[in-house]
């Protein structure tokens, strides 16, 4: 296929692979990037919220030409029961800043743009090429990749695996295990198109302002999961995801769950009259810190979703992907410059560098959260949203009942559903997991 | 609410999507079996593209034309080894326009 030998091969052209390939190429290394899709982004799915900071560290001027949809000025967090939502909204004029902090994006378009930047920086990018496995020398060091093209072997000093959540190349090359059903969420998503002005009036927006909604509660039928609705320029992204182990246990159909969410009285009017143009499904690594596989070895590094770098609580993934991709590449650049071998011992610098970034700090901080959410799913995703709604309704409904009696009714509805000891225990466990 | 949503057809959703099908080379295969495992049976419900169905002998079959390559079925059946799962050849399979 390509005759040459490369300084580095990057497997995958999502945010982590693009960050890595871009950094390597810009520093003058001879880079080959391989992507199985027809174009970068053709296999990729995201909500999608882009966090500026991680991209700014790579391409400070990205706002000039990146396909950004809306900058986020309002975040809504909703707890749903079947008839209501209780929630928190935060909207600030301060988010209308010169360099906004968060944007909604459409991943297939964003990845194409990023991939062009990678090519402009000088990397060789081959699309429609699936990597089958890694090639090793007799001492076990990774020295290249085997692709599904004719004469499909290519050699390099180091291979960066940016292949996303499924991590098949890593698995089939014996670097990692298969994912466990309780460490990944399956998300389904639709793109709903509406005229710009309709979106703006429905969400009370002007110009490129945007709103994002995260929702939890009865919409996941007691499974560990959340739903979302994000405003784009002329479309709305709407989706829902739950742990694969919960889907397996309940036999819930993902697309029925999505329909249920879309027909919720809080959501349906926001989507009314829209034209659906795509239905997508994708996994999200949600096992947290404890599910992170080995990240480096002789001749290889793992970045992004392949390394299980997602902070599910804050719904951050693409920024961890870009940061790990960049840090891995910076490590390789430094070793290359010093003419050092890409051995396991030398590549350990990648993890050491990551320890100093928000990536591993946040992953470690929340290491107990996945087990907490999973272990308490009935109360967290079913009971509490219901109770909260009931309490709010009792409080706001004016029906001749005196306020003291109302307070009592609220307290006793909680106490009936969950003992005081249970509630204190839940709060305590959450606080401990959060710390 | 549930009665109206129970009738949702996944085929109608897949109709929005673009695929380049690698004719004659399915990337997902079910291993021959007499009686399906619980895991394999679950796939007839939880595959987001509805690729799995029971045939009239009570065995699970897969038609991965509408597959979105999520990987769920492979993970669910990892312990029972019911499935052989690969990515489609480069350039084939689902083509997200938006993602
Ligand atoms: C529904 C949903 C909503 C999300 N919302 C958000 C959000 O709002 N904000 C956020 O920051 N994150 C979000 N995430 C997470 C985010 O999408 C991921 O963390 C991010 O895409 C990871 O980037 P990556 O480059 O590591 O992997 P990917 O984006 O998955 O890229 C991997 C690439 O490798 C290619 N590839 C895989 N195997 C091979 C192979 N063998 N050969 C060649 N190429 C290969 C794939 O085609 C793909 O292009 C969301 C995820 C989902 C599913
Ligand atoms: S990979 Fe996903 S969409 Fe494809 S058959 Fe398996 S579960 Fe269905």
Short mmCIF file of C-alpha atoms and ligand atoms in Angstrom, two decimals, chain B residues 27-28 43 46-52 62 64 66-74 85, ligand 2:
data_model
loop_
_atom_site.label_atom_id
_atom_site.label_comp_id
_atom_site.label_asym_id
_atom_site.label_seq_id
_atom_site.Cartn_x
_atom_site.Cartn_y
_atom_site.Cartn_z
CA UNK B 27 -19.49 -8.23 9.14
CA UNK B 28 -21.56 -9.74 11.97
CA UNK B 43 -30.15 -9.04 21.17
CA UNK B 46 -31.57 -4.42 22.49
CA UNK B 47 -29.80 -4.10 19.13
CA UNK B 48 -30.53 -0.44 18.31
CA UNK B 49 -30.88 -1.30 14.62
CA UNK B 50 -33.13 -4.32 15.15
CA UNK B 51 -30.71 -6.56 13.25
CA UNK B 52 -31.51 -9.69 15.28
CA UNK B 62 -28.74 -11.54 12.15
CA UNK B 64 -26.56 -6.59 9.64
CA UNK B 66 -28.83 -1.64 9.02
CA UNK B 67 -26.07 -2.12 11.61
CA UNK B 68 -24.64 1.10 13.04
CA UNK B 69 -21.47 -0.69 14.20
CA UNK B 70 -22.00 0.20 17.85
CA UNK B 71 -20.55 -3.06 19.23
CA UNK B 72 -23.30 -3.75 21.79
CA UNK B 73 -24.04 -7.27 20.53
CA UNK B 74 -20.37 -8.26 20.67
CA UNK B 85 -17.98 -9.45 14.98
S1 LIG C 2 -23.14 -3.63 16.31
FE1 LIG C 2 -24.90 -2.59 17.25
S2 LIG C 2 -26.23 -2.09 15.53
FE2 LIG C 2 -24.77 -3.59 14.77
S3 LIG C 2 -25.79 -5.55 15.02
FE3 LIG C 2 -24.57 -5.24 16.88
S4 LIG C 2 -25.97 -4.25 18.33
FE4 LIG C 2 -26.90 -4.09 16.29
#
